[in-house]
Coordinates of C-alpha atoms in Angstrom, one line a residue:
X1 CA 25.4 13.0 -32.9
X2 CA 27.9 11.4 -35.3
X3 CA 31.3 10.7 -33.8
X4 CA 34.5 9.0 -35.0
X5 CA 36.8 6.9 -32.8
X6 CA 40.4 6.1 -33.9
X7 CA 41.1 3.1 -31.8
X8 CA 39.6 -0.4 -31.6
X9 CA 40.1 -2.0 -28.2
X10 CA 39.7 -5.7 -29.2
X11 CA 38.7 -8.0 -32.1
X12 CA 37.0 -11.3 -31.4
X13 CA 35.9 -13.3 -34.5
X14 CA 33.3 -11.2 -36.3
X15 CA 33.1 -8.7 -33.4
X16 CA 35.0 -5.6 -32.4
X17 CA 35.1 -4.0 -29.0
X18 CA 35.5 -0.3 -28.3
X19 CA 35.8 1.5 -24.9
X20 CA 35.2 5.1 -23.8
X21 CA 32.1 5.4 -26.0
X22 CA 29.5 8.1 -25.3
X23 CA 25.8 8.3 -26.4
X24 CA 25.8 5.0 -28.4
X25 CA 22.5 3.2 -29.0
X26 CA 21.7 -0.5 -29.3
X27 CA 21.3 -1.4 -33.0
X28 CA 23.1 1.7 -34.2
X29 CA 25.0 1.5 -37.5
X30 CA 28.7 2.1 -37.7
X31 CA 31.2 2.5 -40.5
X32 CA 34.7 1.0 -40.0
X33 CA 37.4 2.5 -42.2
X34 CA 40.3 0.2 -42.8
X35 CA 43.7 1.5 -44.0
X36 CA 42.0 4.7 -45.2
X37 CA 40.8 2.9 -48.4
X38 CA 38.1 0.5 -47.4
X39 CA 34.8 1.0 -45.5
X40 CA 32.8 -1.8 -43.9
X41 CA 29.5 -1.7 -42.1
X42 CA 28.7 -2.8 -38.6
X43 CA 26.0 -2.7 -36.0
X44 CA 26.1 -2.3 -32.2
X45 CA 24.8 -5.5 -30.5
X46 CA 25.8 -4.9 -26.9
X47 CA 26.5 -2.0 -24.6
X48 CA 28.1 -2.2 -21.1
X49 CA 28.7 1.2 -19.6
X50 CA 31.1 3.0 -21.9
X51 CA 32.1 -0.2 -23.7
X52 CA 30.3 -1.4 -26.9
X53 CA 30.5 -4.6 -28.9
X54 CA 29.7 -4.4 -32.6
X55 CA 29.3 -6.9 -35.3
X56 CA 31.0 -6.3 -38.7
X57 CA 28.9 -7.4 -41.7
X58 CA 31.8 -8.0 -44.1
X59 CA 33.9 -9.8 -41.4
X60 CA 37.0 -8.6 -39.5
X61 CA 39.6 -10.1 -41.8
X62 CA 42.3 -7.4 -42.4
X63 CA 41.1 -5.2 -39.4
X64 CA 43.6 -4.6 -36.6
X65 CA 43.4 -2.5 -33.5
X66 CA 45.8 0.1 -35.1
X67 CA 44.7 0.5 -38.8
X68 CA 41.0 1.2 -38.4
X69 CA 38.7 4.0 -37.3
X70 CA 35.0 3.7 -36.4
X71 CA 32.3 6.3 -37.2
X72 CA 29.0 6.1 -35.3
X73 CA 26.1 7.0 -37.7
X74 CA 23.4 7.6 -35.0
X75 CA 20.8 5.6 -37.0
X76 CA 19.8 1.9 -37.2
X77 CA 20.5 -0.3 -40.3
X78 CA 18.0 0.8 -42.9
X79 CA 17.3 -0.3 -46.5
X80 CA 15.8 1.8 -49.3
X81 CA 12.4 0.6 -50.5
X82 CA 10.1 1.1 -53.5
X83 CA 8.2 -1.2 -55.8
X84 CA 11.4 -1.3 -57.9
X85 CA 12.7 -4.0 -55.6
X86 CA 10.4 -6.5 -57.4
X87 CA 12.4 -8.8 -59.6
X88 CA 15.7 -7.8 -57.9
X89 CA 18.3 -9.8 -55.9
X90 CA 20.0 -8.4 -52.8
X91 CA 22.5 -9.7 -50.2
X92 CA 21.7 -10.0 -46.5
X93 CA 22.1 -6.3 -45.8
X94 CA 20.0 -5.1 -48.7
X95 CA 22.8 -4.4 -51.2
X96 CA 22.2 -5.4 -54.9
X97 CA 24.0 -8.5 -56.1
X98 CA 22.3 -8.8 -59.5
X99 CA 24.7 -6.4 -61.3
X100 CA 22.0 -3.7 -61.3
X101 CA 21.6 -0.3 -59.6
X102 CA 20.9 0.2 -55.9
X103 CA 17.3 1.2 -55.4
X104 CA 17.1 5.0 -54.8
X105 CA 14.1 6.0 -52.8
X106 CA 13.1 8.5 -50.1
X107 CA 11.6 5.6 -48.2
X108 CA 14.2 4.0 -45.9
X109 CA 13.0 1.6 -43.2
X110 CA 14.7 0.1 -40.1
X111 CA 15.2 -3.6 -40.8
X112 CA 14.2 -4.4 -37.2
X113 CA 10.6 -3.6 -38.0
X114 CA 7.9 -2.1 -36.0
X115 CA 6.0 -4.1 -33.3
X116 CA 2.4 -4.8 -34.3
X117 CA -0.2 -4.0 -31.8
X118 CA -2.2 -7.3 -31.3
X119 CA -5.4 -5.2 -31.2
X120 CA -4.6 -4.0 -34.7
X121 CA -4.3 -7.5 -36.2
X122 CA -7.0 -9.1 -38.4
X123 CA -7.7 -12.8 -37.8
X124 CA -6.3 -14.9 -40.7
X125 CA -9.1 -16.6 -42.7
X126 CA -8.7 -16.9 -46.4
X127 CA -7.3 -20.0 -48.0
X128 CA -4.1 -20.0 -50.0
X129 CA -3.9 -22.7 -52.7
X130 CA -0.3 -24.1 -53.1
X131 CA -1.3 -26.7 -55.7
X132 CA 0.2 -29.4 -53.4
X133 CA -2.5 -31.8 -52.3
X134 CA -1.1 -32.8 -48.9
X135 CA -0.8 -29.2 -47.8
X136 CA -4.0 -27.8 -49.4
X137 CA -6.3 -30.5 -48.0
X138 CA -4.7 -31.6 -44.7
X139 CA -2.7 -28.7 -43.3
X140 CA -4.2 -25.8 -45.2
X141 CA -2.2 -22.6 -45.5
X142 CA -4.2 -19.5 -44.5
X143 CA -3.5 -16.0 -45.6
X144 CA -1.6 -14.2 -42.9
X145 CA -0.5 -17.5 -41.2
X146 CA 3.0 -18.6 -40.0
X147 CA 3.4 -22.2 -41.2
X148 CA 6.9 -23.6 -41.0
X149 CA 8.3 -26.6 -42.9
X150 CA 10.4 -29.0 -40.7
X151 CA 12.8 -30.8 -42.9
X152 CA 16.2 -32.6 -42.7
X153 CA 19.5 -32.5 -44.4
X154 CA 19.4 -33.9 -48.0
X155 CA 15.6 -33.8 -48.2
X156 CA 13.6 -31.9 -50.9
X157 CA 12.6 -28.8 -49.0
X158 CA 14.3 -26.5 -51.5
X159 CA 12.2 -28.0 -54.3
X160 CA 9.1 -27.8 -52.2
X161 CA 9.8 -24.1 -51.4
X162 CA 10.3 -23.3 -55.1
X163 CA 7.1 -25.1 -56.1
X164 CA 5.1 -23.2 -53.5
X165 CA 6.5 -19.9 -54.8
X166 CA 5.6 -20.9 -58.4
X167 CA 2.1 -22.1 -57.7
X168 CA 0.8 -20.1 -54.7
X169 CA -2.5 -18.6 -55.5
X170 CA -4.5 -16.3 -53.2
X171 CA -8.2 -15.6 -53.8
X172 CA -8.7 -12.1 -54.9
X173 CA -4.9 -11.5 -55.6
X174 CA -3.7 -10.6 -59.1
X175 CA -0.2 -10.3 -60.5
X176 CA -0.3 -6.6 -59.6
X177 CA -1.1 -7.1 -55.9
X178 CA 0.7 -10.4 -55.2
X179 CA 4.4 -10.7 -54.4
X180 CA 6.9 -13.2 -53.0
X181 CA 9.8 -12.3 -50.8
X182 CA 12.5 -15.0 -50.6
X183 CA 15.2 -14.9 -48.0
X184 CA 18.0 -17.5 -48.0
X185 CA 20.5 -17.9 -45.2
X186 CA 23.7 -19.9 -45.5
X187 CA 22.8 -21.5 -48.8
X188 CA 25.3 -23.0 -51.2
X189 CA 25.8 -21.2 -54.5
X190 CA 24.2 -24.0 -56.5
X191 CA 21.1 -23.8 -54.3
X192 CA 20.9 -20.0 -54.9
X193 CA 21.2 -20.6 -58.6
X194 CA 18.5 -23.3 -58.5
X195 CA 16.1 -20.8 -56.9
X196 CA 16.9 -18.1 -59.4
X197 CA 16.5 -20.4 -62.4
X198 CA 13.3 -22.0 -61.0
X199 CA 11.6 -18.6 -60.6
X200 CA 12.9 -17.4 -64.0
X201 CA 11.7 -20.6 -65.9
X202 CA 8.3 -20.4 -64.2
X203 CA 7.9 -16.7 -65.3
X204 CA 7.4 -15.5 -61.7
X205 CA 10.7 -13.7 -61.2
X206 CA 9.2 -10.3 -61.9
X207 CA 7.2 -10.4 -58.7
X208 CA 9.8 -12.1 -56.5
X209 CA 12.3 -10.2 -54.3
X210 CA 15.3 -12.2 -53.2
X211 CA 17.6 -11.7 -50.3
X212 CA 20.5 -14.2 -50.5
X213 CA 23.2 -14.9 -47.9
X214 CA 25.4 -17.7 -49.3
X215 CA 27.4 -20.1 -47.2
X216 CA 30.7 -18.3 -47.9
X217 CA 29.3 -14.8 -47.0
X218 CA 30.0 -13.4 -43.5
X219 CA 28.1 -15.1 -40.8
X220 CA 27.0 -11.8 -39.4
X221 CA 25.1 -11.0 -42.6
X222 CA 23.0 -14.1 -41.8
X223 CA 21.4 -12.3 -38.8
X224 CA 20.1 -9.4 -41.0
X225 CA 18.9 -11.4 -44.0
X226 CA 15.4 -12.4 -42.6
X227 CA 14.9 -9.0 -41.2
X228 CA 15.7 -7.3 -44.5
X229 CA 13.3 -9.7 -46.2
X230 CA 10.5 -9.0 -43.7
X231 CA 11.1 -5.3 -43.9
X232 CA 10.6 -5.4 -47.7
X233 CA 7.4 -7.6 -47.1
X234 CA 6.0 -5.1 -44.6
X235 CA 6.6 -2.2 -47.1
X236 CA 4.8 -4.1 -49.9
X237 CA 1.9 -5.4 -47.7
X238 CA 1.2 -2.5 -45.4
X239 CA 2.1 0.5 -47.6
X240 CA 1.2 -0.9 -51.0
X241 CA -1.7 -3.2 -50.0
X242 CA -0.1 -6.3 -51.6
X243 CA -0.5 -9.9 -50.6
X244 CA 3.0 -11.1 -49.8
X245 CA 4.2 -14.7 -49.3
X246 CA 7.6 -14.8 -47.5
X247 CA 9.8 -17.9 -47.7
X248 CA 12.8 -18.1 -45.3
X249 CA 15.3 -20.9 -45.6
X250 CA 17.2 -22.1 -43.6
X251 CA 16.3 -21.0 -40.1
X252 CA 18.7 -23.5 -38.7
X253 CA 21.6 -21.6 -40.4
X254 CA 20.2 -18.4 -38.8
X255 CA 20.1 -20.0 -35.3
X256 CA 23.6 -21.4 -35.6
X257 CA 24.9 -18.0 -36.6
X258 CA 23.1 -16.6 -33.5
X259 CA 24.8 -19.2 -31.4
X260 CA 28.3 -18.4 -32.8
X261 CA 27.8 -14.7 -32.2
X262 CA 26.5 -15.4 -28.7
X263 CA 29.6 -17.5 -28.0
X264 CA 31.9 -14.7 -29.3
X265 CA 30.1 -12.3 -26.9
X266 CA 30.9 -14.8 -24.1
X267 CA 27.2 -15.1 -23.1
X268 CA 26.1 -18.0 -20.9
X269 CA 24.7 -20.7 -23.2
X270 CA 21.4 -22.5 -22.9
X271 CA 20.1 -25.7 -24.5
X272 CA 22.7 -27.3 -26.9
X273 CA 24.8 -24.1 -26.7
X274 CA 22.1 -21.8 -28.1
X275 CA 21.6 -18.5 -26.3
X276 CA 18.8 -18.3 -23.7
X277 CA 17.1 -15.6 -25.8
X278 CA 16.7 -17.8 -28.9
X279 CA 12.9 -18.0 -28.3
X280 CA 12.4 -14.2 -28.1
X281 CA 14.8 -13.7 -31.0
X282 CA 12.9 -16.1 -33.3
X283 CA 9.6 -14.4 -32.2
X284 CA 10.9 -11.0 -33.5
X285 CA 11.0 -12.6 -36.9
X286 CA 8.0 -14.8 -37.0
X287 CA 5.6 -12.3 -35.4
X288 CA 6.1 -9.9 -38.2
X289 CA 3.7 -11.9 -40.3
X290 CA 0.0 -11.3 -40.3
X291 CA -2.7 -8.8 -41.4
X292 CA -3.7 -5.4 -40.1
X293 CA -7.3 -4.1 -39.8
X294 CA -6.1 -0.8 -41.3
X295 CA -5.0 -2.1 -44.7
X296 CA -5.8 -4.8 -47.3
X297 CA -2.3 -6.3 -47.6
X298 CA -1.1 -9.4 -45.8
X299 CA 2.1 -11.2 -45.0
X300 CA 2.1 -15.0 -45.0
X301 CA 5.3 -16.6 -43.7
X302 CA 6.7 -20.1 -44.5
X303 CA 10.0 -20.5 -42.6
X304 CA 12.0 -23.7 -43.6
X305 CA 14.3 -25.3 -41.1
X306 CA 16.4 -28.5 -41.2
X307 CA 16.1 -30.4 -38.0
X308 CA 19.6 -31.6 -36.8
X309 CA 19.6 -35.4 -36.8
X310 CA 15.9 -35.2 -37.8
X311 CA 15.1 -34.4 -34.1
X312 CA 11.8 -32.6 -33.9
X313 CA 12.5 -31.9 -30.2
X314 CA 15.7 -30.0 -31.0
X315 CA 15.5 -26.4 -29.7
X316 CA 15.1 -24.8 -33.1
X317 CA 12.0 -26.7 -34.3
X318 CA 10.7 -27.0 -30.7
X319 CA 10.7 -23.2 -30.1
X320 CA 9.5 -22.5 -33.7
X321 CA 6.5 -24.7 -33.0
X322 CA 5.6 -22.7 -30.0
X323 CA 5.6 -19.4 -31.9
X324 CA 4.0 -20.5 -35.2
X325 CA 0.6 -21.9 -36.1
X326 CA 1.4 -25.4 -37.1
X327 CA 4.0 -27.2 -39.1
X328 CA 4.6 -29.3 -42.3
X329 CA 6.9 -32.1 -41.4
X330 CA 9.0 -33.9 -44.1
X331 CA 9.7 -37.6 -43.5
X332 CA 13.0 -39.3 -44.4
X333 CA 11.4 -42.7 -44.9
X334 CA 9.0 -41.3 -47.5
X335 CA 11.9 -39.5 -49.1
X336 CA 13.8 -42.8 -49.4
X337 CA 10.7 -44.3 -51.1
X338 CA 11.0 -41.7 -53.8
X339 CA 7.8 -39.9 -52.8
X340 CA 7.8 -36.2 -53.5
X341 CA 6.9 -34.1 -51.5
X342 CA 7.7 -36.5 -48.6
X343 CA 5.2 -34.9 -46.2
X344 CA 4.5 -36.9 -43.1
X345 CA 0.9 -36.0 -42.5
X346 CA 0.4 -37.3 -39.0
X347 CA 2.7 -34.9 -37.1
X348 CA 1.8 -32.1 -39.6
X349 CA -1.0 -29.7 -38.8
X350 CA -2.3 -26.2 -39.5
X351 CA -3.9 -24.7 -36.4
X352 CA -5.8 -22.0 -38.4
X353 CA -7.2 -24.2 -41.2
X354 CA -10.6 -24.7 -39.5
X355 CA -11.4 -21.1 -40.1
X356 CA -10.3 -21.0 -43.7
X357 CA -12.0 -24.1 -45.2
X358 CA -15.5 -25.1 -45.9
X359 CA -18.2 -24.0 -48.4
X360 CA -17.2 -20.4 -48.2
X361 CA -13.5 -20.9 -48.9
X362 CA -12.8 -24.4 -50.3
X363 CA -15.7 -26.9 -50.4
X364 CA -18.3 -28.2 -48.0
X365 CA -16.7 -31.7 -47.6
X366 CA -13.2 -30.4 -46.8
X367 CA -13.3 -30.7 -43.0
X368 CA -14.8 -34.2 -43.0
X369 CA -12.4 -35.5 -45.6
X370 CA -9.4 -34.1 -43.8
X371 CA -10.5 -35.6 -40.4
X372 CA -11.2 -39.0 -42.0
X373 CA -7.9 -39.2 -43.8
X374 CA -6.0 -38.4 -40.6
X375 CA -7.9 -41.1 -38.7
X376 CA -7.6 -43.8 -41.3
X377 CA -3.9 -43.1 -42.0
X378 CA -3.2 -43.3 -38.3
X379 CA -4.8 -46.7 -38.2
X380 CA -2.6 -47.7 -41.2
X381 CA 0.5 -47.2 -39.0
X382 CA -0.8 -49.5 -36.3
X383 CA -1.6 -52.2 -38.9
X384 CA 1.8 -51.9 -40.5
X385 CA 3.4 -52.5 -37.1
X386 CA 1.2 -55.5 -36.6
X387 CA 2.0 -56.9 -40.1
X388 CA 5.7 -56.8 -39.3
X389 CA 5.1 -59.2 -36.5
X390 CA 2.5 -61.7 -37.9
X391 CA 2.9 -61.1 -41.6
X392 CA 0.6 -59.4 -44.1
X393 CA -1.0 -62.7 -45.2
X394 CA -2.4 -63.3 -41.7
X395 CA -4.2 -60.0 -41.5
X396 CA -8.0 -59.7 -41.8
X397 CA -9.6 -58.4 -45.0
X398 CA -10.4 -55.0 -43.5
X399 CA -6.8 -54.6 -42.4
X400 CA -5.5 -55.5 -45.8
X401 CA -7.8 -52.8 -47.3
X402 CA -6.2 -50.3 -44.8
X403 CA -2.7 -51.2 -46.1
X404 CA -3.9 -50.7 -49.7
X405 CA -5.4 -47.4 -48.6
X406 CA -2.0 -46.3 -47.1
X407 CA -0.1 -47.2 -50.2
X408 CA -2.6 -45.4 -52.5
X409 CA -2.6 -42.3 -50.2
X410 CA 1.2 -42.1 -50.3
X411 CA 1.7 -42.9 -54.0
X412 CA -1.3 -41.1 -55.6
X413 CA -2.4 -38.4 -53.1
X414 CA 0.7 -37.2 -51.2
X415 CA 3.1 -37.9 -54.2
X416 CA 2.9 -35.6 -57.1
X417 CA 5.2 -34.2 -59.8
X418 CA 7.4 -31.2 -59.0
X419 CA 5.6 -29.2 -61.7
X420 CA 2.1 -30.6 -61.0
X421 CA -0.3 -27.9 -59.8
X422 CA -3.6 -29.4 -58.5
X423 CA -6.5 -27.1 -57.8
X424 CA -8.5 -27.7 -54.6
X425 CA -11.3 -29.5 -56.3
X426 CA -8.9 -32.0 -57.9
X427 CA -7.3 -32.5 -54.5
X428 CA -10.5 -33.2 -52.7
X429 CA -11.8 -35.5 -55.4
X430 CA -8.6 -37.4 -55.3
X431 CA -8.9 -37.7 -51.5
X432 CA -12.4 -39.2 -51.8
X433 CA -11.1 -41.6 -54.5
X434 CA -8.4 -42.9 -52.1
X435 CA -10.9 -43.2 -49.2
X436 CA -13.3 -45.2 -51.4
X437 CA -10.9 -48.2 -50.9
X438 CA -12.2 -48.5 -47.4
X439 CA -15.6 -49.9 -46.5
X440 CA -18.3 -47.3 -45.7
X441 CA -18.5 -48.7 -42.1
X442 CA -14.9 -47.5 -41.5
X443 CA -15.6 -43.9 -42.3
X444 CA -16.8 -42.8 -38.9
X445 CA -15.6 -39.1 -39.2
X446 CA -17.8 -38.2 -42.2
X447 CA -21.4 -36.9 -42.0
X448 CA -24.0 -39.1 -43.7
X449 CA -24.9 -36.4 -46.3
X450 CA -21.2 -36.1 -47.3
X451 CA -20.9 -39.9 -47.6
X452 CA -23.9 -40.1 -49.9
X453 CA -22.7 -37.2 -52.0
X454 CA -19.0 -37.9 -52.3
X455 CA -18.1 -41.4 -51.1
X456 CA -20.8 -43.2 -52.9
X457 CA -20.0 -41.3 -56.1
X458 CA -16.4 -42.4 -56.0
X459 CA -17.3 -46.1 -55.2
X460 CA -19.4 -46.1 -58.3
X461 CA -16.7 -44.8 -60.6

């Protein structure tokens, strides 16, 4: 039942407190009327007996305990959905910010989503080609997977995200059944403009839905942004049978907003001041990706987060790694060398790639090539450490070949232009070309038949 209360008990940052409330529900939407001429939206985030705490999406500036009334709407925050959202840009609560009309649709869905029964899930298998060699060959993205990108401040994760959106290609997907949902939290205006212009210049804007929360927007809106994005993705995937790629950046901004709100609610902090429920909160976002047995559509999720102080053990990347199925780690040292994308392949992995590569999906030699590159590049790191002690000139001939292999792998295989789109065959052939620097006796991870078919061919070129 809708009720209106004429008195706010307390205002604390982005939160308001009301007492004497009856029949309120967690997550219920409220309208706050200020000075009889302005209406703001809010959401109940805590209930203690007859006291509720609500977050105000537009912020509490201008609100006092005497000039405002609160109406309870008896429904959660919903957004209208139809296929008209494609090509549109919305803010973090689903309101249009592209100077166009609000989507009018009989379909309105709760942004908190619906829990997916694990029994109803389909196992992810099909390969997604990003056109980026390091990802496609060594940490392959699989349709329906959750594969985060761990970056650091000042690194080229925005460029990498834009390139994946422009180049992502799913087997069996066409322009009519493929879409990208892009959610940005706490980004600067120039970053938001960069994404818009990148998608527009690449001609993909008509199948991209953008939910943007800029750095100067209310911090409360940041909490809803990824949920609006995933609600739109669920609608396109599970009700329209589309293959949807979701990019969320930056999850660190989201977690910091969660920490600020938790502090305002006076909750007991956990590691580094983040709330103790950070793990379960992140899981309510990440676990919305996947595929269902009952429909053809899919949601593939790539969350991007900047690791504070490049610390991979920080709570945000640490907990994200537990929930997701691998990670792509960007390296500051490679970034300083001018290598783009600066992907550090050794700590990067895709836990689902074994089921989405091979003759049926990519090529028969993919698994052997991936395993050998990891093993050989790992040895490169040991030899580089040794060369810093004794000098490169005193290394053995095989060790020198390993150093040459490491340089070629970084400069020709990992590095590529921001507009370069390599197909999987080009990527695998390039991998064999780089491996051909090493003697055949060093390739102990490759089957003999693969050596004779691919390695010998590249040695003879």
